[in-house]
Amino acid sequence: MNENLGLLIFLLLCCVVPGGMLLLFALLGPRNPNRVKETPFECGLEPLSQPEGLLPVHFYLVGMLFILFDVELVWLFPWARVLREQGTLAFVEMLFFLGFVLAGFGYAWKKGALEWEK
Amino acid sequence: MEPMILDMLLKAGLGLIILGMVLNIAGLLTWVERKQSALMQDRIGANRAAIFGFTALGLLHGIADAVKMFTKEDCMPKGAHRFIFNLAPAISVAFAMAAFAAIPFGNTLTLFSRTINLQVAELDAALLFVLAAMSIAVYGVILAGFSSNSNYAVLGGMRAASQMLSYEMSMGLSILGLVLLNDTMNLQEMVRAQGGTWLGFIPRWGVFTQPLAFLVFTTAVLAETKRAPFDLPEGESEIIGYFVEYSGMKFGMFLLTDFIETVLAACLVSVFFFGGWQIPGLHATGFHFPWGTTIPLPPLAVSLLGVAAMMTKVVFFNWLFMALRWTLPRFRYDQLMHLGWKILLPASIANVLVTAAWVAWRG
């Protein structure tokens, strides 16, 4: 109870500090926008293009692989917490599970999903 | 009702002290970064900012920076999403700081017959809380990238996101070995379990039980801080980064986040692998040396020595990360992915398997 209360107070403080920074910045800074200041950065030129949402596919692959392995990770935490009580059976069960995940990892590796340079 | 209000005040005070300390160390790190890099490159470093001709070794530059950043103009590019553009730096700072709630800065302290746990919140799932807070920090970066309406910012945001995701798994998996050995995800208990010694002189620190996890975790957590050699999301010489469109204090908040995360990384490495507030040979009653000498100490002194030990370790790792940052060149993106996916991830899985086999076999 106490600990959760402490956490709540701390999280509130963590929101107050950046909020205060933004507020102070908004109050103290001057404000005279012009066309040049509102142009997105481009090495001193007029911007050649606007971001369109098209990005190298590698980023999406990394995202998908991350989800695969993060789900595995979420399974491993409770298992790691109780392995000593559960003993060898839990270890063997996790070997099976990890075996499947690692097979997927090996497949992704072999297919070249982890290669950044083609 | 009365004790609850007192508890709230205590927690608020402790939270304020810890936040103030973290922000101060982060602020000092801007000075350390300048001076240490200057020392390593045989320069003088920041030494101009002065109050009445008194420069304090350049320490005043941090204050000058803060004043400058707060009084700069707040520019926002046309087409940027105003709300998210402002939210992104706040998310970054807030969640980088939030992770400190779970860090134990000392053992319990007994003052006026009250026992105070020197930690904002002793959570049973503290480890998951820290990992979660560090994961949410990804949002700050990626929202900044996407709300800026700038090609460079989008690229920086994507780079940051895929880098942080890639290294987050190795980070989580490497800690798993410690969870297996200690049967707990409570950081305070994890530190308590690292008390005592083997053979009288080797401290029972995580770095000796899980050396591979230490290497993997330190590398991964450095990648999470997005500082050199992992500073690809903000590679100033190529894409400037996800905060390219930010000015003044909003930019400063991203900078501050990096330093807060460096402090957080130092805290985590100390807690997981270097015994947190433990000092080898220091017990609840005082020092017990292996050759039989004892120096009795009052409990208050033992608690304060523990806090001092924790701070010393944090400062040491901050120094180490700073030295690494100025020693190693930046990775290429394919090298980064190679290290994260093909070296650290298999290494951390192997570490988990070996540790689990040991625990299952020895009980």
CSV table of N, CA and C in Angstrom, one decimal, chain A residues 1-7 9-11 13-15 17-22 24-25 28-33 37-43 49-52 55-56 59-60 62-63 65-66 69-70 72-73 76-85 87-88 91 95 98 102 105 109 114-117, chain B residues 7-8 11-12 15-16 19 69-74 76-78 86 90 94 97-98 101 120-123 127-129 131 149-152 154 158-159 162 165-166 168-169 172-173 176 179-181 183-185 240 244-245 247-250 253 256 333-334 337 341-342 345 349 353 356-357 360 363:
chain,number,residue,atom,x,y,z
A,1,MET,N,0.8,-1.2,0.0
A,1,MET,CA,0.0,0.0,0.0
A,1,MET,C,0.9,1.2,0.0
A,2,ASN,N,1.8,1.3,1.0
A,2,ASN,CA,2.7,2.4,1.1
A,2,ASN,C,3.5,2.6,-0.1
A,3,GLU,N,4.0,1.4,-0.6
A,3,GLU,CA,4.9,1.4,-1.7
A,3,GLU,C,4.2,2.0,-3.0
A,4,ASN,N,3.0,1.5,-3.2
A,4,ASN,CA,2.2,2.0,-4.3
A,4,ASN,C,2.0,3.5,-4.2
A,5,LEU,N,1.7,3.9,-3.0
A,5,LEU,CA,1.5,5.4,-2.8
A,5,LEU,C,2.8,6.2,-3.1
A,6,GLY,N,3.9,5.6,-2.7
A,6,GLY,CA,5.2,6.3,-3.0
A,6,GLY,C,5.4,6.3,-4.5
A,7,LEU,N,5.0,5.2,-5.2
A,7,LEU,CA,5.1,5.2,-6.7
A,7,LEU,C,4.3,6.3,-7.3
A,9,ILE,N,3.1,9.1,-6.0
A,9,ILE,CA,3.6,10.4,-5.7
A,9,ILE,C,4.8,10.7,-6.7
A,10,PHE,N,5.7,9.7,-6.8
A,10,PHE,CA,6.9,9.9,-7.6
A,10,PHE,C,6.5,10.1,-9.1
A,11,LEU,N,5.5,9.3,-9.6
A,11,LEU,CA,5.1,9.5,-11.0
A,11,LEU,C,4.5,10.9,-11.2
A,13,LEU,N,5.4,13.6,-9.5
A,13,LEU,CA,6.5,14.5,-9.6
A,13,LEU,C,7.2,14.4,-11.0
A,14,CYS,N,7.2,13.2,-11.5
A,14,CYS,CA,7.9,13.0,-12.8
A,14,CYS,C,7.1,13.7,-13.9
A,15,CYS,N,5.8,13.9,-13.7
A,15,CYS,CA,5.0,14.6,-14.7
A,15,CYS,C,5.1,16.1,-14.5
A,17,VAL,N,7.8,17.8,-13.4
A,17,VAL,CA,9.0,18.4,-13.8
A,17,VAL,C,9.1,18.8,-15.3
A,18,PRO,N,8.8,17.8,-16.2
A,18,PRO,CA,8.8,18.2,-17.6
A,18,PRO,C,7.7,19.2,-17.9
A,19,GLY,N,6.5,19.1,-17.2
A,19,GLY,CA,5.5,20.1,-17.5
A,19,GLY,C,5.9,21.5,-17.1
A,20,GLY,N,6.6,21.6,-16.0
A,20,GLY,CA,7.1,22.9,-15.5
A,20,GLY,C,8.1,23.4,-16.5
A,21,MET,N,9.0,22.5,-17.0
A,21,MET,CA,10.0,23.0,-18.0
A,21,MET,C,9.3,23.5,-19.2
A,22,LEU,N,8.3,22.8,-19.8
A,22,LEU,CA,7.6,23.3,-21.0
A,22,LEU,C,6.9,24.6,-20.7
A,24,LEU,N,7.7,26.9,-18.3
A,24,LEU,CA,8.7,28.0,-18.2
A,24,LEU,C,9.2,28.4,-19.5
A,25,PHE,N,9.5,27.4,-20.4
A,25,PHE,CA,10.0,27.7,-21.7
A,25,PHE,C,9.0,28.5,-22.5
A,28,LEU,N,9.1,32.1,-21.1
A,28,LEU,CA,10.4,32.9,-21.2
A,28,LEU,C,10.8,33.3,-22.6
A,29,GLY,N,10.6,32.3,-23.5
A,29,GLY,CA,11.1,32.5,-24.8
A,29,GLY,C,10.4,33.6,-25.6
A,30,PRO,N,11.1,34.2,-26.5
A,30,PRO,CA,10.4,35.2,-27.5
A,30,PRO,C,9.7,34.4,-28.5
A,31,ARG,N,8.8,35.1,-29.3
A,31,ARG,CA,8.0,34.4,-30.3
A,31,ARG,C,7.9,35.3,-31.5
A,32,ASN,N,8.8,35.2,-32.5
A,32,ASN,CA,8.5,35.9,-33.7
A,32,ASN,C,8.7,34.9,-34.9
A,33,PRO,N,7.8,34.1,-35.2
A,33,PRO,CA,8.0,33.1,-36.3
A,33,PRO,C,8.0,33.8,-37.7
A,37,LYS,N,11.9,30.2,-40.5
A,37,LYS,CA,12.0,29.4,-39.2
A,37,LYS,C,11.0,28.2,-39.2
A,38,GLU,N,9.9,28.4,-40.0
A,38,GLU,CA,8.9,27.3,-40.0
A,38,GLU,C,9.2,26.2,-41.1
A,39,THR,N,10.3,26.4,-41.8
A,39,THR,CA,10.6,25.4,-42.8
A,39,THR,C,11.4,24.2,-42.2
A,40,PRO,N,11.0,23.0,-42.5
A,40,PRO,CA,11.7,21.9,-42.0
A,40,PRO,C,13.2,21.9,-42.4
A,41,PHE,N,14.1,21.4,-41.6
A,41,PHE,CA,15.5,21.5,-41.8
A,41,PHE,C,15.9,20.8,-43.1
A,42,GLU,N,16.8,21.5,-43.9
A,42,GLU,CA,17.3,20.8,-45.1
A,42,GLU,C,18.6,21.6,-45.5
A,43,CYS,N,19.6,21.4,-44.8
A,43,CYS,CA,21.0,21.9,-45.2
A,43,CYS,C,21.0,23.2,-45.9
A,49,SER,N,11.7,17.4,-50.2
A,49,SER,CA,10.5,16.5,-50.1
A,49,SER,C,10.0,16.5,-48.7
A,50,GLN,N,8.8,16.1,-48.5
A,50,GLN,CA,8.2,16.0,-47.2
A,50,GLN,C,8.2,14.5,-46.9
A,51,PRO,N,8.2,14.2,-45.6
A,51,PRO,CA,8.1,12.7,-45.3
A,51,PRO,C,6.8,12.2,-45.7
A,52,GLU,N,6.8,11.0,-46.3
A,52,GLU,CA,5.6,10.5,-46.9
A,52,GLU,C,5.1,9.2,-46.2
A,55,LEU,N,9.3,4.1,-45.8
A,55,LEU,CA,10.6,3.9,-45.1
A,55,LEU,C,11.2,2.5,-45.5
A,56,PRO,N,12.5,2.4,-45.4
A,56,PRO,CA,13.1,1.1,-45.7
A,56,PRO,C,12.4,-0.1,-44.9
A,59,PHE,N,13.1,-1.6,-41.2
A,59,PHE,CA,12.6,-1.1,-39.9
A,59,PHE,C,11.4,-1.9,-39.5
A,60,TYR,N,10.5,-2.2,-40.5
A,60,TYR,CA,9.3,-3.0,-40.1
A,60,TYR,C,9.7,-4.4,-39.7
A,62,VAL,N,12.4,-5.4,-38.3
A,62,VAL,CA,12.9,-5.4,-36.9
A,62,VAL,C,11.8,-5.3,-35.9
A,63,GLY,N,10.8,-4.5,-36.3
A,63,GLY,CA,9.6,-4.3,-35.4
A,63,GLY,C,8.9,-5.7,-35.2
A,65,LEU,N,10.1,-8.8,-35.7
A,65,LEU,CA,11.0,-9.7,-35.0
A,65,LEU,C,11.0,-9.4,-33.5
A,66,PHE,N,10.9,-8.1,-33.2
A,66,PHE,CA,10.9,-7.6,-31.8
A,66,PHE,C,9.7,-8.2,-31.1
A,69,PHE,N,10.1,-11.9,-30.3
A,69,PHE,CA,11.0,-12.2,-29.2
A,69,PHE,C,10.6,-11.6,-27.9
A,70,ASP,N,9.8,-10.5,-28.0
A,70,ASP,CA,9.4,-9.9,-26.7
A,70,ASP,C,8.3,-10.7,-26.1
A,72,GLU,N,8.2,-13.9,-26.2
A,72,GLU,CA,9.0,-15.0,-25.6
A,72,GLU,C,9.6,-14.5,-24.2
A,73,LEU,N,10.1,-13.3,-24.2
A,73,LEU,CA,10.7,-12.7,-23.0
A,73,LEU,C,9.6,-12.6,-21.9
A,76,LEU,N,9.2,-15.7,-20.3
A,76,LEU,CA,10.4,-16.2,-19.5
A,76,LEU,C,10.4,-15.6,-18.1
A,77,PHE,N,9.9,-14.4,-17.9
A,77,PHE,CA,10.1,-13.8,-16.6
A,77,PHE,C,9.4,-14.5,-15.5
A,78,PRO,N,8.1,-14.8,-15.6
A,78,PRO,CA,7.5,-15.6,-14.5
A,78,PRO,C,8.1,-17.0,-14.3
A,79,TRP,N,8.5,-17.6,-15.4
A,79,TRP,CA,9.2,-18.9,-15.4
A,79,TRP,C,10.5,-18.8,-14.6
A,80,ALA,N,11.3,-17.7,-14.8
A,80,ALA,CA,12.6,-17.6,-14.1
A,80,ALA,C,12.3,-17.4,-12.6
A,81,ARG,N,11.2,-16.7,-12.3
A,81,ARG,CA,10.9,-16.4,-10.9
A,81,ARG,C,10.7,-17.7,-10.1
A,82,VAL,N,10.1,-18.7,-10.7
A,82,VAL,CA,9.6,-19.9,-10.0
A,82,VAL,C,10.4,-21.1,-10.3
A,83,LEU,N,11.4,-21.0,-11.2
A,83,LEU,CA,12.1,-22.2,-11.6
A,83,LEU,C,12.7,-23.1,-10.5
A,84,ARG,N,13.2,-22.4,-9.5
A,84,ARG,CA,13.8,-23.2,-8.4
A,84,ARG,C,12.8,-24.0,-7.6
A,85,GLU,N,11.6,-23.5,-7.5
A,85,GLU,CA,10.5,-24.3,-6.9
A,85,GLU,C,10.0,-25.4,-7.8
A,87,GLY,N,11.5,-26.9,-10.4
A,87,GLY,CA,12.5,-27.9,-10.7
A,87,GLY,C,12.7,-28.3,-12.1
A,88,THR,N,13.2,-29.5,-12.4
A,88,THR,CA,13.6,-29.9,-13.7
A,88,THR,C,12.5,-29.9,-14.7
A,91,PHE,N,12.1,-26.7,-16.4
A,91,PHE,CA,13.3,-26.4,-17.2
A,91,PHE,C,13.1,-27.1,-18.6
A,95,LEU,N,12.7,-25.6,-22.3
A,95,LEU,CA,13.6,-26.0,-23.4
A,95,LEU,C,12.8,-26.2,-24.7
A,98,LEU,N,11.6,-22.7,-25.9
A,98,LEU,CA,12.7,-22.0,-26.5
A,98,LEU,C,13.2,-22.6,-27.8
A,102,LEU,N,13.6,-20.5,-31.0
A,102,LEU,CA,15.0,-20.4,-31.6
A,102,LEU,C,14.9,-20.9,-33.1
A,105,PHE,N,13.9,-18.1,-34.9
A,105,PHE,CA,15.0,-17.1,-35.0
A,105,PHE,C,16.0,-17.6,-36.1
A,109,TRP,N,17.1,-15.6,-39.5
A,109,TRP,CA,18.5,-15.4,-39.7
A,109,TRP,C,18.8,-15.9,-41.1
A,114,LEU,N,17.9,-10.5,-40.8
A,114,LEU,CA,18.7,-9.8,-39.9
A,114,LEU,C,19.9,-9.0,-40.6
A,115,GLU,N,19.9,-9.2,-42.0
A,115,GLU,CA,21.0,-8.6,-42.8
A,115,GLU,C,20.5,-7.1,-43.1
A,116,TRP,N,21.3,-6.2,-42.7
A,116,TRP,CA,21.0,-4.8,-43.0
A,116,TRP,C,21.4,-4.5,-44.5
A,117,GLU,N,22.6,-4.9,-44.9
A,117,GLU,CA,23.1,-4.7,-46.2
A,117,GLU,C,22.8,-5.9,-47.1
B,7,ASP,N,3.4,9.2,6.2
B,7,ASP,CA,4.0,8.3,5.1
B,7,ASP,C,4.1,9.0,3.8
B,8,MET,N,3.0,9.7,3.5
B,8,MET,CA,2.9,10.4,2.2
B,8,MET,C,4.0,11.5,2.1
B,11,LYS,N,7.4,9.8,1.7
B,11,LYS,CA,7.6,9.4,0.3
B,11,LYS,C,7.8,10.5,-0.6
B,12,ALA,N,7.0,11.6,-0.4
B,12,ALA,CA,7.2,12.8,-1.3
B,12,ALA,C,8.6,13.4,-1.1
B,15,GLY,N,11.1,11.1,-2.7
B,15,GLY,CA,11.0,11.3,-4.1
B,15,GLY,C,11.7,12.6,-4.6
B,16,LEU,N,11.4,13.6,-3.8
B,16,LEU,CA,12.0,14.9,-4.2
B,16,LEU,C,13.6,14.9,-4.1
B,19,LEU,N,14.8,12.7,-7.0
B,19,LEU,CA,14.7,13.4,-8.3
B,19,LEU,C,15.7,14.5,-8.4
B,69,MET,N,18.8,28.1,-22.8
B,69,MET,CA,17.8,27.2,-23.4
B,69,MET,C,16.4,27.7,-23.1
B,70,PHE,N,16.2,28.2,-21.9
B,70,PHE,CA,14.9,28.7,-21.5
B,70,PHE,C,14.5,30.0,-22.2
B,71,THR,N,15.5,30.8,-22.6
B,71,THR,CA,15.2,32.1,-23.2
B,71,THR,C,15.3,32.1,-24.7
B,72,LYS,N,15.4,30.9,-25.3
B,72,LYS,CA,15.5,30.8,-26.8
B,72,LYS,C,14.1,30.8,-27.3
B,73,GLU,N,14.0,31.1,-28.7
B,73,GLU,CA,12.7,31.1,-29.3
B,73,GLU,C,12.3,29.6,-29.5
B,74,ASP,N,11.0,29.4,-29.4
B,74,ASP,CA,10.4,28.1,-29.6
B,74,ASP,C,10.0,28.0,-31.0
B,76,MET,N,8.7,25.9,-34.4
B,76,MET,CA,8.1,24.6,-34.8
B,76,MET,C,7.8,24.6,-36.3
B,77,PRO,N,8.3,23.6,-37.0
B,77,PRO,CA,8.1,23.7,-38.5
B,77,PRO,C,6.6,23.6,-38.9
B,78,LYS,N,6.3,24.2,-40.0
B,78,LYS,CA,4.9,24.1,-40.6
B,78,LYS,C,4.6,22.7,-40.8
B,86,ASN,N,4.9,18.8,-28.8
B,86,ASN,CA,5.2,19.2,-27.4
B,86,ASN,C,5.3,18.1,-26.4
B,90,ALA,N,8.4,15.8,-23.3
B,90,ALA,CA,7.9,15.6,-21.9
B,90,ALA,C,7.8,14.1,-21.6
B,94,ALA,N,9.9,12.4,-18.6
B,94,ALA,CA,9.1,11.8,-17.5
B,94,ALA,C,9.4,10.4,-17.3
B,97,MET,N,12.8,9.5,-15.9
B,97,MET,CA,12.9,9.8,-14.4
B,97,MET,C,12.1,8.7,-13.6
B,98,ALA,N,10.9,8.3,-14.2
B,98,ALA,CA,10.0,7.4,-13.5
B,98,ALA,C,10.7,6.1,-13.1
B,101,ALA,N,12.1,5.3,-9.6
B,101,ALA,CA,11.2,4.9,-8.4
B,101,ALA,C,11.6,3.6,-7.9
B,120,VAL,N,12.0,4.8,-3.4
B,120,VAL,CA,10.7,5.4,-3.5
B,120,VAL,C,9.6,4.4,-3.3
B,121,ALA,N,9.8,3.2,-4.0
B,121,ALA,CA,8.8,2.2,-3.9
B,121,ALA,C,9.4,0.8,-4.0
B,122,GLU,N,9.3,0.0,-3.0
B,122,GLU,CA,9.9,-1.3,-3.1
B,122,GLU,C,8.8,-2.2,-3.7
B,123,LEU,N,8.9,-2.4,-5.0
B,123,LEU,CA,7.9,-3.1,-5.8
B,123,LEU,C,8.4,-4.5,-6.0
B,127,LEU,N,11.7,-5.0,-11.4
B,127,LEU,CA,12.5,-5.2,-12.7
B,127,LEU,C,11.6,-4.9,-13.9
B,128,LEU,N,10.4,-5.4,-13.8
B,128,LEU,CA,9.5,-5.2,-15.0
B,128,LEU,C,9.1,-3.7,-15.1
B,129,PHE,N,9.0,-3.1,-13.9
B,129,PHE,CA,8.7,-1.6,-13.9
B,129,PHE,C,9.8,-0.9,-14.6
B,131,LEU,N,12.0,-2.0,-16.8
B,131,LEU,CA,12.0,-2.3,-18.2
B,131,LEU,C,10.9,-1.6,-18.9
B,149,ASN,N,7.4,16.5,-39.1
B,149,ASN,CA,7.3,16.8,-40.5
B,149,ASN,C,8.6,17.1,-41.2
B,150,SER,N,9.6,16.3,-40.8
B,150,SER,CA,10.9,16.5,-41.4
B,150,SER,C,11.5,15.1,-41.7
B,151,ASN,N,12.1,15.0,-42.9
B,151,ASN,CA,12.7,13.7,-43.3
B,151,ASN,C,13.7,13.2,-42.3
B,152,TYR,N,14.6,14.2,-41.9
B,152,TYR,CA,15.7,13.7,-41.0
B,152,TYR,C,15.2,13.3,-39.7
B,154,VAL,N,12.2,11.9,-39.1
B,154,VAL,CA,11.6,10.6,-39.3
B,154,VAL,C,12.6,9.5,-39.3
B,158,MET,N,13.0,6.5,-36.6
B,158,MET,CA,13.0,5.1,-37.0
B,158,MET,C,14.3,4.4,-36.5
B,159,ARG,N,15.4,5.1,-36.8
B,159,ARG,CA,16.7,4.5,-36.3
B,159,ARG,C,16.6,4.2,-34.8
B,162,SER,N,14.2,1.3,-33.9
B,162,SER,CA,14.6,-0.1,-34.2
B,162,SER,C,15.9,-0.4,-33.4
B,165,LEU,N,14.5,-1.2,-29.8
B,165,LEU,CA,13.8,-2.4,-29.7
B,165,LEU,C,14.8,-3.6,-29.8
B,166,SER,N,15.8,-3.5,-30.7
B,166,SER,CA,16.7,-4.6,-30.9
B,166,SER,C,17.5,-4.9,-29.6
B,168,GLU,N,16.6,-4.0,-26.5
B,168,GLU,CA,15.8,-4.2,-25.3
B,168,GLU,C,15.7,-5.7,-25.0
B,169,MET,N,15.6,-6.5,-26.0
B,169,MET,CA,15.5,-7.9,-25.8
B,169,MET,C,16.7,-8.5,-25.1
B,172,GLY,N,16.6,-7.4,-21.5
B,172,GLY,CA,15.7,-8.2,-20.6
B,172,GLY,C,16.2,-9.6,-20.4
B,173,LEU,N,16.7,-10.2,-21.5
B,173,LEU,CA,17.2,-11.6,-21.4
B,173,LEU,C,18.4,-11.7,-20.5
B,176,LEU,N,17.6,-11.9,-16.9
B,176,LEU,CA,16.8,-13.1,-16.5
B,176,LEU,C,17.7,-14.1,-15.7
B,179,VAL,N,17.4,-13.1,-12.2
B,179,VAL,CA,16.1,-13.5,-11.6
B,179,VAL,C,16.2,-15.0,-11.3
B,180,LEU,N,16.7,-15.8,-12.2
B,180,LEU,CA,16.8,-17.2,-11.9
B,180,LEU,C,17.6,-17.5,-10.7
B,181,LEU,N,18.7,-16.9,-10.5
B,181,LEU,CA,19.6,-17.2,-9.3
B,181,LEU,C,19.0,-16.6,-8.0
B,183,ASP,N,15.7,-15.7,-7.5
B,183,ASP,CA,14.2,-16.0,-7.3
B,183,ASP,C,13.4,-14.7,-7.0
B,184,THR,N,13.9,-13.6,-7.5
B,184,THR,CA,13.1,-12.4,-7.2
B,184,THR,C,13.2,-11.4,-8.3
B,185,MET,N,12.2,-10.5,-8.4
B,185,MET,CA,12.3,-9.4,-9.4
B,185,MET,C,12.3,-8.1,-8.6
B,240,ILE,N,21.5,14.4,-38.0
B,240,ILE,CA,21.2,15.2,-36.8
B,240,ILE,C,20.2,14.6,-35.8
B,244,VAL,N,15.8,17.2,-34.6
B,244,VAL,CA,16.4,18.2,-35.5
B,244,VAL,C,15.5,19.5,-35.5
B,245,GLU,N,14.2,19.3,-35.4
B,245,GLU,CA,13.3,20.5,-35.4
B,245,GLU,C,13.1,21.2,-34.1
B,247,SER,N,13.9,23.3,-30.7
B,247,SER,CA,14.8,24.4,-30.3
B,247,SER,C,14.6,24.6,-28.8
B,248,GLY,N,15.6,25.4,-28.3
B,248,GLY,CA,15.5,25.8,-26.9
B,248,GLY,C,15.4,24.7,-25.9
B,249,MET,N,14.5,24.8,-24.9
B,249,MET,CA,14.4,23.9,-23.8
B,249,MET,C,13.9,22.6,-24.3
B,250,LYS,N,13.0,22.6,-25.3
B,250,LYS,CA,12.5,21.3,-25.8
B,250,LYS,C,13.6,20.4,-26.3
B,253,MET,N,15.4,19.2,-23.3
B,253,MET,CA,14.8,18.1,-22.6
B,253,MET,C,15.3,16.8,-23.2
B,256,LEU,N,18.7,16.3,-21.8
B,256,LEU,CA,18.6,15.9,-20.4
B,256,LEU,C,18.2,14.4,-20.3
B,333,TYR,N,25.2,1.3,-39.2
B,333,TYR,CA,23.9,0.7,-38.8
B,333,TYR,C,23.9,-0.8,-39.0
B,334,ASP,N,24.5,-1.4,-40.0
B,334,ASP,CA,24.5,-2.8,-40.1
B,334,ASP,C,25.3,-3.5,-39.0
B,337,MET,N,23.1,-3.6,-35.9
B,337,MET,CA,22.1,-4.7,-36.0
B,337,MET,C,22.8,-6.0,-35.8
B,341,TRP,N,21.6,-8.4,-32.8
B,341,TRP,CA,20.8,-9.6,-33.1
B,341,TRP,C,21.6,-10.9,-33.2
B,342,LYS,N,22.8,-10.8,-33.7
B,342,LYS,CA,23.6,-12.0,-34.0
B,342,LYS,C,24.6,-12.3,-32.9
B,345,LEU,N,22.0,-11.2,-28.6
B,345,LEU,CA,20.8,-12.0,-28.4
B,345,LEU,C,21.1,-13.4,-28.2
B,349,ILE,N,20.6,-15.5,-24.7
B,349,ILE,CA,19.8,-16.8,-24.6
B,349,ILE,C,20.6,-17.9,-24.0
B,353,LEU,N,20.0,-20.2,-20.7
B,353,LEU,CA,19.9,-21.6,-20.7
B,353,LEU,C,20.9,-22.2,-19.7
B,356,ALA,N,19.8,-21.5,-16.2
B,356,ALA,CA,18.6,-22.3,-15.8
B,356,ALA,C,18.9,-23.7,-15.6
B,357,ALA,N,19.8,-24.3,-16.4
B,357,ALA,CA,20.3,-25.7,-16.2
B,357,ALA,C,20.9,-25.8,-14.9
B,360,ALA,N,18.2,-25.6,-12.2
B,360,ALA,CA,17.4,-26.8,-12.2
B,360,ALA,C,18.2,-28.0,-11.6
B,363,GLY,N,19.3,-27.0,-7.8
B,363,GLY,CA,18.2,-26.7,-6.9
B,363,GLY,C,18.3,-25.3,-6.2
